[in-house]
Structure formats: structure tokens, C-alpha cells
Amino acid sequence: MKMDKNHTVVKVEKETEKVNAKVWSRELGCHTAIKFQMRTFPDVRVNVVYTMIFLIGLILTAAQLWPLTDFDPKHSCTQPANQENWERLDKSEPQQPQIFSESFLHEKVDASSIDTSHGELRVFKPHGLATHLYIEMSAYRGGPRQFSVVGLTSKPIESHHQPPYACEWVSNATGEVVKGRPHKVLPDWDYGKLYTVVVITCNFAKDVGVDGEGGELILYASYGDQYRQPERIVVLTESKGTYNSSIFDPKNFPYDYVYCGSSVYGDISPQRMREWMAYHAKLFGDGSHFILHDSGGFHDDVRKVIEPWIKQGRVTLQNIRQQEIFDGYYHNQFLIVNDCLFRSRFLANWTFFFDIDEFIFVEPTTTLSAVLNENPNITQITIEQTPMAKDLCVADNTTSGEHESRWGFEKLIYRKVLKRGIRYDRKFVVQARHAEATGIHMSMDTRHGQNLYPKGDKIRYYHYHGTINKRQEVCTRFVDAGNKTAVQRHEKHYHRLDESMAKLAKDVKLFELNTVGAQPFIV
């Protein structure tokens, strides 16, 4: 074959090809001729440039045409060894696209009402999971025919669908199913983020589970639409013999007072926590119990000062760090205080709600019991706030070491002068058995009794805002000792001297020493 001299001459005298063997490839799953024996002349010359252009063009053409062809699995190298499988596939009816699949929806959806028979069908495939329908935390029995269930629900679903709930009791002994009447409360005042707190009170027309045989409380959480069935959740299981009606009688409550703490997070000062714990253990007395909630704030140093109180049975420390996964308001504090409300319902006659930078103060002329029980019709008392300067102290003649070793409420002795017309937050104490839910500053859902909003002449709380997570000396501004009693202008506010708390420091320190022994000073 002769070509122009400007081109490369390729001579091929003879080319033979033999298939020596056919080898079954396990990876490809088909018969492929993989052994060839080629014999070529050594003087073959190829125009590399033209050959590459031709191959690239061929590849590009194939890439454009390939998507337009129907894929035939019989021509694929991945067909199964059993040819009957392909014959059976050929004879089957055409496969319709799977519009709704549990494999990618992660939920059961009833799409029977959606018409997919006409038009160009488009498929919407969800990926990931933004929020869950319901996050279960706890459920408590409130009496022979009442239960309270605490949890989180998706705020978008609650806001737009307002889904209903249902509850029932299933007896272990007879299998009888008793329908309840649910009452829903959203106690977080719409502060929730992705999740909002929901408290469900399940009321029954008759006593359930009082036979002592045990049973289950079932909650049905709805999506609020026509496509999804409600989720059936076993929120409480009572074993045989656990029902005890005597716990509902206030005479049998094990404590006088229970403290319910909110979510504690951040780099908490061990010394401030130590002072708070010792002070209130003394104030509330031996007949009290503290329920604290660790949302990341009880690091090793804080646990060192709390551990002695735990060993004495005065404190229960609950690890709630997992709640950070579910984005609610302020480390889910509404969720936590509502759980504690029902947990303490039959532990004490009075349950306190305030923070660990706040100190309850009762005037020495009276007692805590006298203030709380003055009127038997009162079931909730809100407590007036006295905000304190967080860094203003008196410059006295003590050495720096002596000054630093003083307790925080011993040194911070200037209270903010309250302005007229401004509402300052209150905290509260409530008879938990009479409340269906609670907020942070008071319960708006008490079922019995009256609320009392007293002035701070008998009971109040001192608020040392900004000190609990300050792991250094709190005093950074000083007042001359000779000018101690004068009104001080500090951070755009007027402050007056108030040594009510400071006067109690000596007795509190002695109480701590006698109760749990010497404790480390860890700022």
C-alpha cells in the first residue's frame, strides 16, 4: 500500500490472531477472550499524532451517544451466571419507578392519596434529618388516674401543624386498653429553636394500674398531616408491685424542700459553686434535697466541691449533656425544669427554682417555713430580685491574700438601686403537685391555690450576675473604706451598701466545716 511521501508508510504484511483460551472472569461475570497471540513485523511505523486524534474523537463520540442508548443488562459483563434469572427478568412486567421508599424516607408515608398516573412524574428524595418529631425525656405518675409526659417536639411541626396527641393505659394483667384525655402545654413561651418543649398531661376517667399488676402508658405523637401515621411511644412502664398510693400524701413526702436547678454549662467557678451549695444547704436545712443538672458546667474542679454533698445524700447530679444535640432554648432549660417539677412532685411540699448565681435570703426576724406556710391557700410564691454589683468591693486594710480568700458574697456588698417602671425578673417556689407545667420565672399552669407576689421585706434573692463563670478575683473596682456607706455610681447605675449576705458568711463557713469538712479553695 503506497501513500504520499509526506505521510508515514505503514507496511503490514501479515497479521494473525488466535484465541488460545477463554477464561471465565469472576470479577466481570462473563466470558471474555483475554489471551491473544499477535505476531507483527518489527518495521511497523505509525503516525502517533493522527492516531491519537482519531482515538480521542472516537472516545468523545461514544461518550455523547452512550446516554442515548438503552442499557441492556444482557450485554453487560455483570450478568449472573444463572441465565434463568435473566429470562425471568425479561418475561416480567415493566418496573414502575418507586416513588416513595422507606429506604430513603426513613419513615412510613401513606401516599395513596397522591395521583401519580399522569404528566411527567418528578421524584423528591429527602436526605438527612433536620428534626425529629418527638424527643422523649420522662413520664411521671401524678395520681391514680393522671400522668405527666415531658419531651421536645419539632417546632416547625408544632407551629404550623399543631399536631394532636393521644394517650392510653395498657394493663399487664388483663391487656385492657383505657383511653385517656390528653392536655398539651407549651411552657417555653415560643422561645424554642428547632425544638420546643411540650408537656402532655394524660387524664383518665377511672383509676388505672392501681391493682399493682403493672402496665404501660402509651403516647401517640402525631405529625398533623394526612400522610403519616402517629408514632406509638411507650413512655412509662410500671412493673408489678411498684404502684404505691401512699406517696401522694404530703405527710409521707421525704423532704421539706427540693431545689430544682437549671442547665449548668460553661466554665463554672468551683469556689462560687462551693459557696452557693454551703449557703443553701444551711438555709434549707437537713430536710432538703438538691437536684443539679450538668450540661457541661460540672467539670472536674466543680465536682470536687460537690462530691462531699453527694456522698451525704444531699445532692443528686444529673448528666444532661446529651440534650445539646437537640437545639432548644438556652440549653433546653425549659425541658429540664419541667422534668424536675414532676420528679419533685411527691418528694417535698415546696420546690424552689432559681439559678446558682442567686442566693435566697430570709430576714433574720422570721424563718423560711413561716414565710412559705403563712397562708395555706398559697401554692406558689414569686421572690423579688436584689441585683448586686459583680465587681465593686471595699478597699480595706486586709492583705491581698486575706481579701482573695474571702467568699464572693462576703465581698460583693453593693446592690443596684432599682429604677421605677422597670420589671425585674423574679424566681419562685411552688407546690409542685399542684402544677401541670412550669416556666423559668414562675408556673403559669397551677391547678389549685393562689399565687403570692410579696415585696422583698421577708424573702428575696440576691443576684450576683456574671460571677459564677468568672474564674478569677471578683473584685476589680474598689470603694475607699471611708466612703463605704455613700451611694456609688458604677456602670451607669447607682449602688447602695447592703451587707445582709456578708454578715452570714462566718456562720455558713462554720456550717460547711462541721458538715462536710475542710474544702479546697479553687477559683
Short mmCIF file of C-alpha atoms in Angstrom, two decimals:
data_model
loop_
_atom_site.label_atom_id
_atom_site.label_comp_id
_atom_site.label_asym_id
_atom_site.label_seq_id
_atom_site.Cartn_x
_atom_site.Cartn_y
_atom_site.Cartn_z
CA MET A 1 0.00 0.00 0.00
CA LYS A 2 1.63 3.23 -1.17
CA MET A 3 0.82 6.70 0.21
CA ASP A 4 2.10 10.22 -0.40
CA LYS A 5 5.65 10.71 0.67
CA ASN A 6 4.56 13.31 3.20
CA HIS A 7 2.85 10.62 5.14
CA THR A 8 4.27 7.76 7.08
CA VAL A 9 4.23 4.49 5.21
CA VAL A 10 2.84 1.61 7.13
CA LYS A 11 3.56 -1.86 5.93
CA VAL A 12 1.73 -4.74 7.32
CA GLU A 13 2.47 -7.98 5.51
CA LYS A 14 0.55 -10.35 7.63
CA GLU A 15 -1.27 -10.40 10.91
CA THR A 16 -2.71 -13.44 12.56
CA GLU A 17 -4.82 -13.65 15.61
CA LYS A 18 -5.55 -16.74 17.67
CA VAL A 19 -7.75 -17.14 20.64
CA ASN A 20 -5.78 -19.61 22.74
CA ALA A 21 -8.24 -19.75 25.64
CA LYS A 22 -11.40 -18.31 27.06
CA VAL A 23 -11.14 -17.64 30.71
CA TRP A 24 -14.10 -17.01 32.99
CA SER A 25 -13.55 -13.72 34.81
CA ARG A 26 -15.10 -13.77 38.27
CA GLU A 27 -14.85 -10.02 38.57
CA LEU A 28 -16.64 -9.27 35.27
CA GLY A 29 -19.02 -12.20 35.40
CA CYS A 30 -18.88 -13.03 31.69
CA HIS A 31 -16.80 -14.97 29.14
CA THR A 32 -14.09 -12.72 27.82
CA ALA A 33 -11.35 -13.54 25.42
CA ILE A 34 -8.32 -12.40 27.29
CA LYS A 35 -5.45 -14.22 25.68
CA PHE A 36 -4.30 -13.23 22.31
CA GLN A 37 -1.21 -14.03 20.39
CA MET A 38 -0.19 -11.37 17.89
CA ARG A 39 2.65 -11.56 15.50
CA THR A 40 3.69 -8.32 13.84
CA PHE A 41 6.57 -7.17 11.86
CA PRO A 42 9.09 -5.11 13.73
CA ASP A 43 9.20 -2.47 10.98
CA VAL A 44 5.67 -1.21 11.55
CA ARG A 45 5.59 2.59 11.65
CA VAL A 46 2.61 4.50 12.99
CA ASN A 47 1.76 8.17 12.77
CA VAL A 48 1.24 8.79 16.51
CA VAL A 49 -0.33 12.25 16.18
CA TYR A 50 -3.04 11.17 13.70
CA THR A 51 -3.71 8.02 15.68
CA MET A 52 -4.23 9.98 18.94
CA ILE A 53 -6.55 12.46 17.22
CA PHE A 54 -8.60 9.58 15.81
CA LEU A 55 -8.85 7.80 19.17
CA ILE A 56 -9.83 10.97 21.05
CA GLY A 57 -12.54 11.73 18.51
CA LEU A 58 -13.84 8.18 18.77
CA ILE A 59 -13.99 8.39 22.56
CA LEU A 60 -15.80 11.73 22.52
CA THR A 61 -18.33 10.45 20.01
CA ALA A 62 -19.02 7.36 22.12
CA ALA A 63 -19.41 9.47 25.25
CA GLN A 64 -22.07 11.58 23.54
CA LEU A 65 -24.01 8.62 22.15
CA TRP A 66 -23.83 6.33 25.22
CA PRO A 67 -26.51 8.08 27.38
CA LEU A 68 -28.93 7.92 24.45
CA THR A 69 -28.82 4.15 24.28
CA ASP A 70 -30.90 1.84 26.43
CA PHE A 71 -28.84 -0.15 28.86
CA ASP A 72 -29.26 -3.85 28.18
CA PRO A 73 -28.09 -5.89 31.17
CA LYS A 74 -27.68 -8.96 28.96
CA HIS A 75 -24.87 -7.21 27.13
CA SER A 76 -23.18 -6.28 30.38
CA CYS A 77 -20.30 -8.16 31.81
CA THR A 78 -22.06 -8.19 35.18
CA GLN A 79 -24.85 -10.61 34.34
CA PRO A 80 -25.32 -13.51 36.74
CA ALA A 81 -24.08 -16.96 35.95
CA ASN A 82 -27.60 -18.33 36.11
CA GLN A 83 -29.14 -17.45 32.74
CA GLU A 84 -32.61 -18.31 34.09
CA ASN A 85 -32.53 -15.17 36.17
CA TRP A 86 -32.30 -13.06 33.05
CA GLU A 87 -35.00 -14.99 31.26
CA ARG A 88 -37.31 -14.49 34.23
CA LEU A 89 -36.46 -10.78 34.26
CA ASP A 90 -37.23 -10.46 30.55
CA LYS A 91 -40.64 -12.05 30.98
CA SER A 92 -41.64 -9.87 33.98
CA GLU A 93 -43.77 -6.78 33.61
CA PRO A 94 -42.06 -3.40 33.22
CA GLN A 95 -40.90 -1.98 36.52
CA GLN A 96 -42.58 1.23 37.68
CA PRO A 97 -40.45 3.84 39.45
CA GLN A 98 -40.57 3.57 43.22
CA ILE A 99 -41.93 6.97 44.20
CA PHE A 100 -41.93 6.58 47.98
CA SER A 101 -39.41 4.29 49.58
CA GLU A 102 -38.76 3.74 53.26
CA SER A 103 -35.11 3.24 52.35
CA PHE A 104 -34.66 6.93 51.69
CA LEU A 105 -37.59 8.46 53.55
CA HIS A 106 -36.67 6.87 56.91
CA GLU A 107 -40.37 6.95 57.77
CA LYS A 108 -43.65 5.33 56.83
CA VAL A 109 -45.63 7.51 54.47
CA ASP A 110 -49.12 6.80 53.14
CA ALA A 111 -49.06 8.36 49.69
CA SER A 112 -52.17 6.61 48.38
CA SER A 113 -53.97 9.92 48.04
CA ILE A 114 -51.35 11.30 45.66
CA ASP A 115 -52.17 10.79 41.96
CA THR A 116 -49.04 9.82 40.01
CA SER A 117 -50.82 8.47 36.90
CA HIS A 118 -50.41 11.39 34.51
CA GLY A 119 -47.93 14.02 33.48
CA GLU A 120 -44.18 13.83 33.66
CA LEU A 121 -43.55 12.36 37.08
CA ARG A 122 -40.90 14.03 39.25
CA VAL A 123 -39.49 12.40 42.36
CA PHE A 124 -38.44 14.26 45.53
CA LYS A 125 -35.83 12.43 47.59
CA PRO A 126 -35.11 13.67 51.12
CA HIS A 127 -31.63 13.36 52.55
CA GLY A 128 -30.58 13.75 56.16
CA LEU A 129 -32.82 14.57 59.08
CA ALA A 130 -33.34 18.15 60.30
CA THR A 131 -35.55 17.43 63.32
CA HIS A 132 -37.25 14.50 64.95
CA LEU A 133 -40.98 14.50 65.56
CA TYR A 134 -40.67 13.92 69.30
CA ILE A 135 -37.80 13.67 71.79
CA GLU A 136 -38.86 11.70 74.84
CA MET A 137 -37.35 12.67 78.18
CA SER A 138 -39.57 11.44 81.00
CA ALA A 139 -43.01 10.48 82.23
CA TYR A 140 -44.33 10.52 85.81
CA ARG A 141 -47.44 9.26 87.52
CA GLY A 142 -49.37 12.10 89.14
CA GLY A 143 -52.03 10.02 90.89
CA PRO A 144 -54.36 7.03 90.38
CA ARG A 145 -55.65 8.46 87.09
CA GLN A 146 -53.15 11.07 85.92
CA PHE A 147 -49.70 11.10 84.27
CA SER A 148 -47.36 13.81 83.01
CA VAL A 149 -45.09 13.36 79.98
CA VAL A 150 -42.18 15.71 79.26
CA GLY A 151 -40.40 15.99 75.94
CA LEU A 152 -39.39 18.05 72.92
CA THR A 153 -41.21 18.32 69.63
CA SER A 154 -40.23 19.80 66.29
CA LYS A 155 -41.03 23.49 66.49
CA PRO A 156 -41.93 23.88 62.77
CA ILE A 157 -44.37 20.96 63.02
CA GLU A 158 -45.87 22.30 66.24
CA SER A 159 -46.12 25.85 64.91
CA HIS A 160 -47.67 25.02 61.54
CA HIS A 161 -49.50 21.71 62.06
CA GLN A 162 -50.35 21.91 65.76
CA PRO A 163 -50.41 18.10 65.92
CA PRO A 164 -52.72 16.40 68.42
CA TYR A 165 -51.62 13.81 70.94
CA ALA A 166 -53.37 10.77 72.38
CA CYS A 167 -52.62 8.53 75.33
CA GLU A 168 -53.78 5.21 76.71
CA TRP A 169 -53.06 2.81 79.53
CA VAL A 170 -52.49 -0.89 78.80
CA SER A 171 -52.89 -3.25 81.76
CA ASN A 172 -50.33 -6.02 82.21
CA ALA A 173 -52.85 -8.26 83.94
CA THR A 174 -55.80 -8.13 81.55
CA GLY A 175 -54.49 -6.37 78.47
CA GLU A 176 -57.29 -3.84 78.82
CA VAL A 177 -56.70 -0.61 76.93
CA VAL A 178 -58.06 2.52 78.61
CA LYS A 179 -58.19 5.69 76.55
CA GLY A 180 -57.04 8.89 78.25
CA ARG A 181 -57.76 12.56 77.67
CA PRO A 182 -54.55 14.47 76.83
CA HIS A 183 -53.92 18.10 77.68
CA LYS A 184 -50.99 19.81 75.93
CA VAL A 185 -48.96 22.67 77.40
CA LEU A 186 -46.13 24.52 75.63
CA PRO A 187 -44.33 26.14 78.56
CA ASP A 188 -41.39 27.85 76.82
CA TRP A 189 -43.34 30.91 75.58
CA ASP A 190 -42.29 30.22 71.96
CA TYR A 191 -38.61 30.65 72.85
CA GLY A 192 -37.70 27.29 71.32
CA LYS A 193 -35.40 27.00 68.32
CA LEU A 194 -35.53 23.79 66.25
CA TYR A 195 -37.31 22.14 69.17
CA THR A 196 -39.92 23.37 71.59
CA VAL A 197 -40.91 21.87 74.94
CA VAL A 198 -44.21 20.04 75.19
CA VAL A 199 -45.80 18.71 78.39
CA ILE A 200 -48.68 16.27 77.97
CA THR A 201 -50.97 15.58 80.91
CA CYS A 202 -52.88 12.33 80.44
CA ASN A 203 -56.09 12.20 82.45
CA PHE A 204 -58.17 9.04 82.73
CA ALA A 205 -61.84 8.72 83.65
CA LYS A 206 -61.05 5.91 86.08
CA ASP A 207 -58.15 4.65 88.14
CA VAL A 208 -55.57 2.77 86.09
CA GLY A 209 -52.82 0.45 87.32
CA VAL A 210 -53.95 0.65 90.94
CA ASP A 211 -54.27 -3.14 91.11
CA GLY A 212 -50.49 -3.33 91.37
CA GLU A 213 -50.19 -5.63 88.36
CA GLY A 214 -48.33 -3.03 86.33
CA GLY A 215 -48.89 -1.69 82.87
CA GLU A 216 -47.74 0.74 80.22
CA LEU A 217 -48.56 4.34 79.42
CA ILE A 218 -48.67 4.85 75.65
CA LEU A 219 -48.32 8.24 73.98
CA TYR A 220 -49.33 8.75 70.36
CA ALA A 221 -47.46 11.65 68.78
CA SER A 222 -48.98 12.89 65.54
CA TYR A 223 -47.39 14.63 62.57
CA GLY A 224 -50.52 16.64 61.98
CA ASP A 225 -50.91 15.66 58.32
CA GLN A 226 -52.74 13.01 56.28
CA TYR A 227 -49.65 11.18 55.05
CA ARG A 228 -48.08 9.89 58.24
CA GLN A 229 -49.48 7.73 60.98
CA PRO A 230 -48.92 8.81 64.62
CA GLU A 231 -45.90 7.36 66.36
CA ARG A 232 -46.68 4.94 69.19
CA ILE A 233 -44.32 5.56 72.13
CA VAL A 234 -44.18 3.61 75.38
CA VAL A 235 -43.32 6.49 77.73
CA LEU A 236 -43.78 4.74 81.08
CA THR A 237 -43.65 1.14 82.22
CA GLU A 238 -44.80 0.15 85.70
CA SER A 239 -43.64 -3.22 86.92
CA LYS A 240 -45.77 -5.46 89.04
CA GLY A 241 -45.92 -4.28 92.65
CA THR A 242 -44.50 -0.79 92.07
CA TYR A 243 -47.72 1.19 92.45
CA ASN A 244 -47.88 2.80 95.88
CA SER A 245 -50.70 5.23 96.64
CA SER A 246 -49.10 6.42 99.88
CA ILE A 247 -46.52 8.52 98.03
CA PHE A 248 -49.24 11.01 97.02
CA ASP A 249 -49.92 12.00 100.64
CA PRO A 250 -47.91 15.12 101.66
CA LYS A 251 -47.44 13.60 105.11
CA ASN A 252 -45.23 10.96 103.52
CA PHE A 253 -43.01 13.30 101.50
CA PRO A 254 -39.36 12.58 102.42
CA TYR A 255 -38.22 16.23 102.30
CA ASP A 256 -39.39 19.69 103.29
CA TYR A 257 -37.80 21.40 100.28
CA VAL A 258 -36.38 20.36 96.94
CA TYR A 259 -34.21 22.58 94.80
CA CYS A 260 -34.51 22.15 91.02
CA GLY A 261 -31.53 23.57 89.19
CA SER A 262 -31.50 24.65 85.58
CA SER A 263 -28.96 23.56 82.95
CA VAL A 264 -25.44 24.37 84.19
CA TYR A 265 -22.92 24.97 81.40
CA GLY A 266 -19.67 26.82 80.75
CA ASP A 267 -16.50 27.22 82.80
CA ILE A 268 -18.09 27.40 86.25
CA SER A 269 -16.05 28.69 89.19
CA PRO A 270 -15.68 25.89 91.79
CA GLN A 271 -15.40 28.42 94.62
CA ARG A 272 -18.61 30.23 93.69
CA MET A 273 -20.37 26.84 93.43
CA ARG A 274 -18.96 25.81 96.80
CA GLU A 275 -20.26 29.00 98.44
CA TRP A 276 -23.71 28.63 96.88
CA MET A 277 -24.03 24.99 97.96
CA ALA A 278 -22.94 25.54 101.55
CA TYR A 279 -25.17 28.59 101.97
CA HIS A 280 -28.36 26.95 100.74
CA ALA A 281 -27.70 23.63 102.47
CA LYS A 282 -27.68 25.62 105.71
CA LEU A 283 -30.70 27.76 104.78
CA PHE A 284 -32.92 24.86 103.66
CA GLY A 285 -31.83 22.55 106.48
CA ASP A 286 -31.35 18.80 106.72
CA GLY A 287 -34.80 18.12 105.29
CA SER A 288 -33.86 19.33 101.83
CA HIS A 289 -32.51 17.87 98.62
CA PHE A 290 -30.79 19.48 95.62
CA ILE A 291 -31.23 18.24 92.05
CA LEU A 292 -28.49 19.68 89.85
CA HIS A 293 -28.20 19.32 86.07
CA ASP A 294 -24.85 19.08 84.32
CA SER A 295 -24.96 20.46 80.79
CA GLY A 296 -21.18 20.78 80.61
CA GLY A 297 -20.56 23.07 83.59
CA PHE A 298 -19.68 20.43 86.20
CA HIS A 299 -16.07 19.93 85.22
CA ASP A 300 -13.58 18.09 87.45
CA ASP A 301 -12.90 21.01 89.80
CA VAL A 302 -16.60 21.71 90.35
CA ARG A 303 -17.29 18.06 91.06
CA LYS A 304 -14.60 18.15 93.76
CA VAL A 305 -16.62 20.65 95.80
CA ILE A 306 -19.96 18.96 95.10
CA GLU A 307 -18.89 15.36 95.74
CA PRO A 308 -18.98 15.64 99.58
CA TRP A 309 -22.61 16.73 99.41
CA ILE A 310 -23.46 13.91 97.01
CA LYS A 311 -21.93 11.37 99.39
CA GLN A 312 -24.09 12.70 102.20
CA GLY A 313 -27.23 12.24 100.08
CA ARG A 314 -27.95 15.95 99.90
CA VAL A 315 -27.36 16.31 96.14
CA THR A 316 -28.37 14.41 93.01
CA LEU A 317 -26.26 15.33 89.97
CA GLN A 318 -27.87 14.51 86.63
CA ASN A 319 -25.84 14.37 83.43
CA ILE A 320 -27.92 16.02 80.69
CA ARG A 321 -25.11 16.84 78.24
CA GLN A 322 -26.83 14.79 75.55
CA GLN A 323 -29.58 17.41 75.26
CA GLU A 324 -27.13 19.69 73.40
CA ILE A 325 -27.80 17.57 70.30
CA PHE A 326 -31.37 18.86 70.19
CA ASP A 327 -31.33 22.60 69.65
CA GLY A 328 -33.79 24.15 72.08
CA TYR A 329 -33.79 27.36 74.06
CA TYR A 330 -30.82 28.06 76.36
CA HIS A 331 -29.51 24.52 76.73
CA ASN A 332 -33.09 23.25 76.94
CA GLN A 333 -33.64 24.75 80.37
CA PHE A 334 -37.44 24.73 79.98
CA LEU A 335 -37.26 21.00 79.33
CA ILE A 336 -35.04 20.41 82.35
CA VAL A 337 -37.06 22.41 84.88
CA ASN A 338 -40.30 20.74 83.79
CA ASP A 339 -38.77 17.31 84.22
CA CYS A 340 -37.59 18.33 87.68
CA LEU A 341 -41.00 19.76 88.55
CA PHE A 342 -42.62 16.35 88.14
CA ARG A 343 -39.67 14.49 89.62
CA SER A 344 -40.03 16.52 92.83
CA ARG A 345 -43.84 16.49 92.87
CA PHE A 346 -44.09 13.93 95.67
CA LEU A 347 -40.67 14.48 97.24
CA ALA A 348 -41.40 17.73 99.07
CA ASN A 349 -44.14 20.20 99.80
CA TRP A 350 -42.18 23.07 98.23
CA THR A 351 -39.89 23.10 95.18
CA PHE A 352 -37.52 26.03 94.55
CA PHE A 353 -36.47 27.27 91.12
CA PHE A 354 -33.57 29.72 90.85
CA ASP A 355 -30.02 29.79 89.46
CA ILE A 356 -26.62 29.09 91.00
CA ASP A 357 -25.62 32.78 90.94
CA GLU A 358 -28.70 33.63 93.04
CA PHE A 359 -28.98 33.40 96.82
CA ILE A 360 -32.31 33.17 98.66
CA PHE A 361 -32.39 35.45 101.68
CA VAL A 362 -34.86 35.35 104.57
CA GLU A 363 -34.89 38.14 107.10
CA PRO A 364 -33.49 37.04 110.49
CA THR A 365 -36.72 38.12 112.19
CA THR A 366 -38.58 35.19 110.59
CA THR A 367 -37.94 31.71 109.17
CA LEU A 368 -38.28 30.13 105.75
CA SER A 369 -41.03 27.80 106.96
CA ALA A 370 -43.01 30.70 108.43
CA VAL A 371 -42.84 32.66 105.18
CA LEU A 372 -43.90 29.74 102.98
CA ASN A 373 -46.67 28.41 105.18
CA GLU A 374 -48.18 31.65 106.41
CA ASN A 375 -51.27 31.20 104.21
CA PRO A 376 -52.43 27.60 103.49
CA ASN A 377 -54.19 28.77 100.30
CA ILE A 378 -50.93 29.89 98.71
CA THR A 379 -49.34 27.28 96.45
CA GLN A 380 -46.83 29.49 94.61
CA ILE A 381 -44.69 32.40 95.79
CA THR A 382 -42.59 34.55 93.49
CA ILE A 383 -39.43 36.02 95.00
CA GLU A 384 -38.23 39.56 94.42
CA GLN A 385 -34.74 40.16 93.00
CA THR A 386 -31.96 42.26 94.51
CA PRO A 387 -29.31 42.68 91.78
CA MET A 388 -25.76 43.10 93.07
CA ALA A 389 -22.67 44.73 91.58
CA LYS A 390 -20.47 41.92 90.25
CA ASP A 391 -17.07 43.57 90.85
CA LEU A 392 -17.46 46.52 93.27
CA CYS A 393 -15.86 46.00 96.69
CA VAL A 394 -14.47 47.99 99.62
CA ALA A 395 -10.75 48.69 99.87
CA ASP A 396 -9.94 47.81 103.48
CA ASN A 397 -6.69 47.19 105.34
CA THR A 398 -6.54 43.43 104.74
CA THR A 399 -3.72 41.90 102.75
CA SER A 400 -4.33 40.80 99.18
CA GLY A 401 -4.20 37.15 100.24
CA GLU A 402 -6.74 37.64 103.00
CA HIS A 403 -9.01 39.58 100.68
CA GLU A 404 -8.92 36.95 97.92
CA SER A 405 -9.73 34.17 100.40
CA ARG A 406 -12.99 35.82 101.37
CA TRP A 407 -16.11 34.38 99.82
CA GLY A 408 -17.83 36.15 96.97
CA PHE A 409 -20.99 37.19 98.79
CA GLU A 410 -18.77 38.33 101.66
CA LYS A 411 -17.03 40.92 99.43
CA LEU A 412 -19.74 41.96 96.95
CA ILE A 413 -21.82 44.24 99.15
CA TYR A 414 -23.29 46.84 96.81
CA ARG A 415 -26.80 46.38 95.45
CA LYS A 416 -28.15 48.12 92.40
CA VAL A 417 -30.73 50.86 93.03
CA LEU A 418 -33.82 49.72 91.19
CA LYS A 419 -35.41 52.10 88.71
CA ARG A 420 -39.12 52.78 88.73
CA GLY A 421 -41.19 51.30 85.93
CA ILE A 422 -38.72 48.52 85.13
CA ARG A 423 -39.80 44.94 85.70
CA TYR A 424 -37.03 42.83 87.20
CA ASP A 425 -37.12 39.05 86.92
CA ARG A 426 -38.40 37.04 89.83
CA LYS A 427 -37.77 33.44 90.81
CA PHE A 428 -40.23 31.23 92.63
CA VAL A 429 -41.12 28.39 94.92
CA VAL A 430 -44.15 26.22 94.17
CA GLN A 431 -46.03 23.22 95.48
CA ALA A 432 -45.16 21.03 92.53
CA ARG A 433 -48.06 18.63 92.96
CA HIS A 434 -50.44 21.46 92.02
CA ALA A 435 -48.70 22.45 88.76
CA GLU A 436 -49.18 21.00 85.28
CA ALA A 437 -46.06 22.69 83.88
CA THR A 438 -43.62 25.46 84.72
CA GLY A 439 -41.59 28.25 83.24
CA ILE A 440 -38.28 29.71 84.38
CA HIS A 441 -39.64 32.56 86.49
CA MET A 442 -42.95 31.06 87.62
CA SER A 443 -45.53 28.44 86.75
CA MET A 444 -48.43 29.67 84.64
CA ASP A 445 -50.22 26.34 84.96
CA THR A 446 -51.10 25.76 88.60
CA ARG A 447 -54.36 23.86 89.11
CA HIS A 448 -55.00 24.70 92.73
CA GLY A 449 -54.40 27.52 95.19
CA GLN A 450 -53.28 31.11 94.82
CA ASN A 451 -50.11 32.91 93.82
CA LEU A 452 -48.33 35.35 96.11
CA TYR A 453 -46.14 38.19 94.84
CA PRO A 454 -44.64 39.63 98.03
CA LYS A 455 -42.28 42.53 98.44
CA GLY A 456 -38.75 41.68 99.47
CA ASP A 457 -39.16 42.62 103.10
CA LYS A 458 -39.36 38.99 104.28
CA ILE A 459 -37.90 36.93 101.45
CA ARG A 460 -35.85 37.98 98.42
CA TYR A 461 -32.93 36.75 96.38
CA TYR A 462 -29.56 38.36 95.78
CA HIS A 463 -28.42 38.05 92.18
CA TYR A 464 -24.64 38.07 91.57
CA HIS A 465 -24.90 38.11 87.80
CA GLY A 466 -21.66 37.47 85.91
CA THR A 467 -19.75 35.94 88.81
CA ILE A 468 -20.47 32.21 88.54
CA ASN A 469 -18.30 31.78 85.43
CA LYS A 470 -15.60 34.24 86.47
CA ARG A 471 -12.63 32.09 87.46
CA GLN A 472 -10.58 34.89 88.97
CA GLU A 473 -10.81 37.51 91.68
CA VAL A 474 -14.26 39.09 91.53
CA CYS A 475 -13.24 42.49 92.96
CA THR A 476 -11.82 44.78 90.29
CA ARG A 477 -13.28 48.12 91.42
CA PHE A 478 -12.81 49.41 94.94
CA VAL A 479 -14.51 51.97 97.16
CA ASP A 480 -12.47 53.80 99.78
CA ALA A 481 -13.31 52.49 103.23
CA GLY A 482 -14.05 55.99 104.49
CA ASN A 483 -16.64 56.43 101.72
CA LYS A 484 -18.15 52.97 102.17
CA THR A 485 -21.73 53.98 103.03
CA ALA A 486 -22.14 56.59 100.30
CA VAL A 487 -24.17 55.91 97.15
CA GLN A 488 -21.81 54.71 94.43
CA ARG A 489 -22.10 55.42 90.72
CA HIS A 490 -20.90 52.34 88.85
CA GLU A 491 -21.53 51.15 85.28
CA LYS A 492 -24.25 53.76 84.71
CA HIS A 493 -26.17 52.65 87.79
CA TYR A 494 -26.38 53.81 91.38
CA HIS A 495 -25.50 51.32 94.09
CA ARG A 496 -26.13 51.25 97.83
CA LEU A 497 -24.35 49.35 100.55
CA ASP A 498 -26.08 46.10 101.55
CA GLU A 499 -24.23 43.78 103.94
CA SER A 500 -27.15 41.43 104.64
CA MET A 501 -25.44 38.47 102.97
CA ALA A 502 -21.93 39.33 104.12
CA LYS A 503 -23.00 39.10 107.76
CA LEU A 504 -23.96 35.44 107.26
CA ALA A 505 -20.63 34.34 105.80
CA LYS A 506 -18.99 33.36 109.10
CA ASP A 507 -21.85 31.05 110.13
CA VAL A 508 -22.02 29.46 106.67
CA LYS A 509 -18.30 28.68 106.69
CA LEU A 510 -18.57 27.06 110.10
CA PHE A 511 -21.58 25.03 108.97
CA GLU A 512 -19.69 23.76 105.93
CA LEU A 513 -16.68 22.77 108.04
CA ASN A 514 -18.85 20.86 110.52
CA THR A 515 -20.91 19.19 107.79
CA VAL A 516 -18.50 18.14 105.03
CA GLY A 517 -15.11 19.08 106.47
CA ALA A 518 -12.45 21.39 105.07
CA GLN A 519 -12.87 22.07 101.35
CA PRO A 520 -10.34 23.28 98.77
CA PHE A 521 -10.36 26.90 97.63
CA ILE A 522 -10.41 26.60 93.82
CA VAL A 523 -11.27 29.78 91.99
#
